[in-house]
């Protein structure tokens, strides 16, 4: 649900004034912070949903907040933590985890 807020924010025309854009950015940032807090408490570091939140959050930092260093920091931590627990996943979840981890690594090289 939190991801939907960011996806909607991406679609808003660029004709917004600075104040309106800032409100939307702040709302999306808050949503990602909440989603990150919840997934860190409730899900294993290698859970695909947790990794997906980090992937989108780092993309938000990079593209919307224009903060590639923060994006990279979040992605690196997630990859490190996920790889440390990779051995504990069976079958399909392992494939999902691996795929999202690869996307995070690709974002680090961009």
N, C-alpha and C. Protein backbone atom coordinates (compact mmCIF):
# COMPACT_ATOMS: atom_id res chain seq x y z
N UNK A 1 0.81 -1.19 0.00
CA UNK A 1 0.00 0.00 0.00
C UNK A 1 0.86 1.26 0.00
N UNK A 2 1.96 1.25 0.74
CA UNK A 2 2.82 2.42 0.79
C UNK A 2 3.45 2.68 -0.57
N UNK A 3 3.74 1.63 -1.33
CA UNK A 3 4.34 1.79 -2.65
C UNK A 3 3.39 2.53 -3.58
N UNK A 4 2.11 2.32 -3.41
CA UNK A 4 1.12 2.98 -4.25
C UNK A 4 1.24 4.49 -4.13
N UNK A 5 1.50 4.99 -2.96
CA UNK A 5 1.63 6.43 -2.78
C UNK A 5 2.74 6.99 -3.66
N UNK A 6 3.89 6.29 -3.70
CA UNK A 6 5.01 6.75 -4.51
C UNK A 6 4.67 6.64 -5.99
N UNK A 7 4.07 5.53 -6.39
CA UNK A 7 3.71 5.36 -7.79
C UNK A 7 2.76 6.46 -8.23
N UNK A 8 1.83 6.82 -7.37
CA UNK A 8 0.92 7.91 -7.70
C UNK A 8 1.67 9.23 -7.77
N UNK A 9 2.62 9.44 -6.87
CA UNK A 9 3.40 10.67 -6.87
C UNK A 9 4.22 10.81 -8.14
N UNK A 10 4.69 9.70 -8.68
CA UNK A 10 5.47 9.75 -9.92
C UNK A 10 4.63 10.22 -11.10
N UNK A 11 3.34 9.98 -11.04
CA UNK A 11 2.47 10.30 -12.17
C UNK A 11 1.95 11.74 -12.15
N UNK A 12 2.18 12.44 -11.09
CA UNK A 12 1.67 13.81 -10.98
C UNK A 12 2.45 14.71 -11.94
N UNK A 13 1.74 15.53 -12.68
CA UNK A 13 2.42 16.39 -13.66
C UNK A 13 3.48 17.28 -13.02
N UNK A 14 4.45 17.63 -13.80
CA UNK A 14 5.54 18.46 -13.31
C UNK A 14 5.15 19.92 -13.17
N UNK A 15 3.89 20.23 -13.37
CA UNK A 15 3.42 21.60 -13.28
C UNK A 15 3.10 22.03 -11.84
N UNK A 16 3.34 21.15 -10.89
CA UNK A 16 3.09 21.51 -9.49
C UNK A 16 4.06 22.59 -9.06
N UNK A 17 3.59 23.44 -8.16
CA UNK A 17 4.51 24.42 -7.61
C UNK A 17 5.42 23.72 -6.60
N UNK A 18 6.46 24.40 -6.18
CA UNK A 18 7.46 23.80 -5.29
C UNK A 18 6.85 23.30 -3.99
N UNK A 19 5.94 24.07 -3.43
CA UNK A 19 5.32 23.68 -2.16
C UNK A 19 4.50 22.40 -2.31
N UNK A 20 3.73 22.31 -3.37
CA UNK A 20 2.92 21.11 -3.61
C UNK A 20 3.82 19.89 -3.82
N UNK A 21 4.87 20.07 -4.60
CA UNK A 21 5.80 18.97 -4.84
C UNK A 21 6.49 18.52 -3.57
N UNK A 22 6.82 19.47 -2.71
CA UNK A 22 7.48 19.14 -1.45
C UNK A 22 6.55 18.34 -0.54
N UNK A 23 5.28 18.70 -0.50
CA UNK A 23 4.30 17.97 0.31
C UNK A 23 4.19 16.53 -0.18
N UNK A 24 4.15 16.35 -1.48
CA UNK A 24 4.06 15.00 -2.04
C UNK A 24 5.33 14.21 -1.74
N UNK A 25 6.48 14.83 -1.92
CA UNK A 25 7.75 14.15 -1.62
C UNK A 25 7.82 13.76 -0.15
N UNK A 26 7.41 14.67 0.73
CA UNK A 26 7.43 14.37 2.16
C UNK A 26 6.50 13.22 2.50
N UNK A 27 5.34 13.19 1.87
CA UNK A 27 4.38 12.12 2.11
C UNK A 27 4.94 10.77 1.65
N UNK A 28 5.56 10.75 0.48
CA UNK A 28 6.16 9.52 -0.03
C UNK A 28 7.31 9.08 0.86
N UNK A 29 8.13 10.02 1.30
CA UNK A 29 9.25 9.70 2.18
C UNK A 29 8.74 9.09 3.48
N UNK A 30 7.71 9.67 4.05
CA UNK A 30 7.12 9.14 5.28
C UNK A 30 6.58 7.73 5.06
N UNK A 31 5.94 7.51 3.93
CA UNK A 31 5.40 6.18 3.62
C UNK A 31 6.52 5.15 3.52
N UNK A 32 7.61 5.51 2.88
CA UNK A 32 8.74 4.58 2.78
C UNK A 32 9.38 4.32 4.13
N UNK A 33 9.47 5.34 4.97
CA UNK A 33 10.03 5.15 6.31
C UNK A 33 9.17 4.19 7.12
N UNK A 34 7.86 4.35 7.03
CA UNK A 34 6.94 3.45 7.75
C UNK A 34 7.06 2.03 7.21
N UNK A 35 7.04 1.90 5.89
CA UNK A 35 7.15 0.57 5.28
C UNK A 35 8.47 -0.10 5.65
N UNK A 36 9.54 0.67 5.67
CA UNK A 36 10.85 0.13 6.03
C UNK A 36 10.85 -0.32 7.48
N UNK A 37 10.32 0.50 8.37
CA UNK A 37 10.26 0.12 9.79
C UNK A 37 9.48 -1.17 9.99
N UNK A 38 8.34 -1.27 9.34
CA UNK A 38 7.49 -2.46 9.49
C UNK A 38 8.20 -3.70 8.95
N UNK A 39 8.76 -3.59 7.75
CA UNK A 39 9.39 -4.78 7.16
C UNK A 39 10.64 -5.19 7.93
N UNK A 40 11.36 -4.25 8.50
CA UNK A 40 12.54 -4.60 9.29
C UNK A 40 12.16 -5.34 10.57
N UNK A 41 11.01 -5.03 11.11
CA UNK A 41 10.56 -5.69 12.33
C UNK A 41 9.92 -7.04 12.02
N UNK A 42 9.10 -7.08 10.99
CA UNK A 42 8.26 -8.24 10.73
C UNK A 42 8.85 -9.28 9.77
N UNK A 43 9.78 -8.90 8.92
CA UNK A 43 10.25 -9.81 7.87
C UNK A 43 11.76 -10.04 7.94
N UNK A 44 12.16 -11.21 7.50
CA UNK A 44 13.59 -11.52 7.43
C UNK A 44 14.26 -10.61 6.39
N UNK A 45 15.55 -10.41 6.55
CA UNK A 45 16.29 -9.53 5.65
C UNK A 45 16.25 -10.00 4.21
N UNK A 46 16.03 -11.30 4.00
CA UNK A 46 16.01 -11.82 2.64
C UNK A 46 14.59 -12.01 2.09
N UNK A 47 13.60 -11.53 2.80
CA UNK A 47 12.21 -11.66 2.34
C UNK A 47 12.00 -10.75 1.12
N UNK A 48 11.41 -11.28 0.05
CA UNK A 48 11.22 -10.48 -1.16
C UNK A 48 10.44 -9.18 -0.95
N UNK A 49 9.46 -9.17 -0.08
CA UNK A 49 8.71 -7.95 0.17
C UNK A 49 9.60 -6.89 0.82
N UNK A 50 10.39 -7.30 1.78
CA UNK A 50 11.31 -6.36 2.43
C UNK A 50 12.32 -5.81 1.42
N UNK A 51 12.85 -6.69 0.58
CA UNK A 51 13.80 -6.24 -0.44
C UNK A 51 13.13 -5.32 -1.46
N UNK A 52 11.88 -5.61 -1.78
CA UNK A 52 11.14 -4.76 -2.71
C UNK A 52 10.93 -3.36 -2.17
N UNK A 53 10.65 -3.27 -0.88
CA UNK A 53 10.51 -1.95 -0.26
C UNK A 53 11.82 -1.18 -0.36
N UNK A 54 12.92 -1.86 -0.06
CA UNK A 54 14.23 -1.19 -0.14
C UNK A 54 14.54 -0.78 -1.58
N UNK A 55 14.23 -1.64 -2.52
CA UNK A 55 14.47 -1.32 -3.93
C UNK A 55 13.73 -0.04 -4.33
N UNK A 56 12.46 0.03 -3.98
CA UNK A 56 11.67 1.22 -4.32
C UNK A 56 12.10 2.45 -3.53
N UNK A 57 12.45 2.24 -2.27
CA UNK A 57 12.89 3.35 -1.42
C UNK A 57 14.20 3.93 -1.96
N UNK A 58 15.13 3.07 -2.34
CA UNK A 58 16.40 3.57 -2.87
C UNK A 58 16.18 4.26 -4.22
N UNK A 59 15.25 3.75 -5.01
CA UNK A 59 14.92 4.39 -6.28
C UNK A 59 14.32 5.78 -6.03
N UNK A 60 13.48 5.88 -5.01
CA UNK A 60 12.89 7.17 -4.62
C UNK A 60 13.99 8.15 -4.22
N UNK A 61 14.92 7.70 -3.39
CA UNK A 61 16.02 8.58 -2.98
C UNK A 61 16.82 9.05 -4.19
N UNK A 62 17.07 8.14 -5.11
CA UNK A 62 17.89 8.48 -6.26
C UNK A 62 17.17 9.41 -7.23
N UNK A 63 15.94 9.08 -7.60
CA UNK A 63 15.24 9.82 -8.65
C UNK A 63 14.47 11.04 -8.15
N UNK A 64 13.84 10.93 -7.00
CA UNK A 64 12.99 12.02 -6.52
C UNK A 64 13.75 12.96 -5.59
N UNK A 65 14.47 12.38 -4.65
CA UNK A 65 15.20 13.20 -3.68
C UNK A 65 16.57 13.63 -4.21
N UNK A 66 16.96 13.09 -5.36
CA UNK A 66 18.27 13.39 -5.95
C UNK A 66 19.39 13.17 -4.94
N UNK A 67 19.32 12.03 -4.28
CA UNK A 67 20.29 11.69 -3.25
C UNK A 67 20.85 10.29 -3.50
N UNK A 68 21.73 10.16 -4.50
CA UNK A 68 22.27 8.84 -4.83
C UNK A 68 23.07 8.21 -3.70
N UNK A 69 23.68 9.02 -2.86
CA UNK A 69 24.44 8.45 -1.74
C UNK A 69 23.53 7.74 -0.75
N UNK A 70 22.39 8.34 -0.44
CA UNK A 70 21.43 7.68 0.45
C UNK A 70 20.85 6.44 -0.20
N UNK A 71 20.55 6.55 -1.49
CA UNK A 71 20.02 5.40 -2.23
C UNK A 71 21.00 4.25 -2.17
N UNK A 72 22.25 4.55 -2.40
CA UNK A 72 23.30 3.54 -2.38
C UNK A 72 23.46 2.93 -0.99
N UNK A 73 23.41 3.76 0.02
CA UNK A 73 23.55 3.29 1.40
C UNK A 73 22.46 2.28 1.74
N UNK A 74 21.21 2.62 1.45
CA UNK A 74 20.10 1.71 1.75
C UNK A 74 20.21 0.41 0.95
N UNK A 75 20.57 0.52 -0.31
CA UNK A 75 20.70 -0.67 -1.15
C UNK A 75 21.83 -1.57 -0.66
N UNK A 76 22.97 -0.99 -0.31
CA UNK A 76 24.11 -1.78 0.17
C UNK A 76 23.77 -2.53 1.45
N UNK A 77 23.13 -1.86 2.38
CA UNK A 77 22.75 -2.52 3.63
C UNK A 77 21.81 -3.68 3.38
N UNK A 78 20.83 -3.47 2.52
CA UNK A 78 19.85 -4.51 2.22
C UNK A 78 20.50 -5.71 1.56
N UNK A 79 21.38 -5.46 0.60
CA UNK A 79 22.07 -6.56 -0.08
C UNK A 79 22.93 -7.33 0.91
N UNK A 80 23.67 -6.63 1.72
CA UNK A 80 24.53 -7.28 2.72
C UNK A 80 23.72 -8.16 3.65
N UNK A 81 22.64 -7.62 4.18
CA UNK A 81 21.80 -8.37 5.12
C UNK A 81 21.11 -9.55 4.44
N UNK A 82 20.64 -9.35 3.22
CA UNK A 82 19.95 -10.43 2.50
C UNK A 82 20.91 -11.56 2.17
N UNK A 83 22.10 -11.23 1.72
CA UNK A 83 23.07 -12.27 1.37
C UNK A 83 23.49 -13.07 2.59
N UNK A 84 23.52 -12.43 3.74
CA UNK A 84 23.89 -13.13 4.97
C UNK A 84 22.86 -14.20 5.34
N UNK A 85 21.62 -14.03 4.90
CA UNK A 85 20.55 -14.98 5.24
C UNK A 85 20.07 -15.77 4.03
N UNK A 86 20.74 -15.65 2.91
CA UNK A 86 20.29 -16.27 1.66
C UNK A 86 20.13 -17.78 1.77
N UNK A 87 20.99 -18.42 2.52
CA UNK A 87 20.98 -19.89 2.64
C UNK A 87 19.69 -20.44 3.24
N UNK A 88 18.93 -19.61 3.92
CA UNK A 88 17.75 -20.09 4.64
C UNK A 88 16.48 -20.12 3.78
N UNK A 89 16.56 -19.70 2.53
CA UNK A 89 15.37 -19.64 1.68
C UNK A 89 15.26 -20.84 0.76
N UNK A 90 14.06 -21.41 0.65
CA UNK A 90 13.84 -22.50 -0.31
C UNK A 90 13.28 -21.98 -1.63
N UNK A 91 13.46 -22.71 -2.70
CA UNK A 91 12.81 -22.55 -3.99
C UNK A 91 12.43 -21.17 -4.47
N UNK A 92 11.13 -20.94 -4.65
CA UNK A 92 10.62 -19.71 -5.25
C UNK A 92 11.01 -18.45 -4.47
N UNK A 93 10.90 -18.45 -3.14
CA UNK A 93 11.34 -17.25 -2.42
C UNK A 93 12.82 -16.94 -2.66
N UNK A 94 13.63 -17.98 -2.81
CA UNK A 94 15.05 -17.77 -3.09
C UNK A 94 15.22 -17.09 -4.45
N UNK A 95 14.46 -17.53 -5.43
CA UNK A 95 14.52 -16.91 -6.75
C UNK A 95 14.10 -15.45 -6.71
N UNK A 96 13.04 -15.15 -5.99
CA UNK A 96 12.58 -13.77 -5.85
C UNK A 96 13.61 -12.91 -5.14
N UNK A 97 14.17 -13.45 -4.07
CA UNK A 97 15.20 -12.73 -3.31
C UNK A 97 16.41 -12.45 -4.20
N UNK A 98 16.83 -13.46 -4.93
CA UNK A 98 17.99 -13.31 -5.81
C UNK A 98 17.72 -12.25 -6.87
N UNK A 99 16.54 -12.29 -7.46
CA UNK A 99 16.19 -11.33 -8.51
C UNK A 99 16.20 -9.89 -7.97
N UNK A 100 15.55 -9.67 -6.85
CA UNK A 100 15.49 -8.31 -6.29
C UNK A 100 16.87 -7.86 -5.84
N UNK A 101 17.65 -8.77 -5.29
CA UNK A 101 19.02 -8.44 -4.89
C UNK A 101 19.83 -8.02 -6.11
N UNK A 102 19.65 -8.71 -7.23
CA UNK A 102 20.34 -8.32 -8.46
C UNK A 102 19.92 -6.93 -8.92
N UNK A 103 18.64 -6.61 -8.79
CA UNK A 103 18.17 -5.27 -9.15
C UNK A 103 18.81 -4.21 -8.26
N UNK A 104 18.92 -4.51 -6.98
CA UNK A 104 19.57 -3.58 -6.06
C UNK A 104 21.03 -3.38 -6.45
N UNK A 105 21.71 -4.47 -6.79
CA UNK A 105 23.12 -4.37 -7.20
C UNK A 105 23.26 -3.57 -8.49
N UNK A 106 22.33 -3.76 -9.42
CA UNK A 106 22.36 -2.99 -10.67
C UNK A 106 22.19 -1.50 -10.38
N UNK A 107 21.32 -1.18 -9.45
CA UNK A 107 21.12 0.23 -9.09
C UNK A 107 22.38 0.82 -8.48
N UNK A 108 23.15 0.01 -7.80
CA UNK A 108 24.39 0.50 -7.20
C UNK A 108 25.43 0.86 -8.26
N UNK A 109 25.36 0.20 -9.40
CA UNK A 109 26.35 0.46 -10.44
C UNK A 109 25.95 1.58 -11.38
N UNK A 110 24.72 2.05 -11.26
CA UNK A 110 24.24 3.13 -12.15
C UNK A 110 24.65 4.48 -11.60
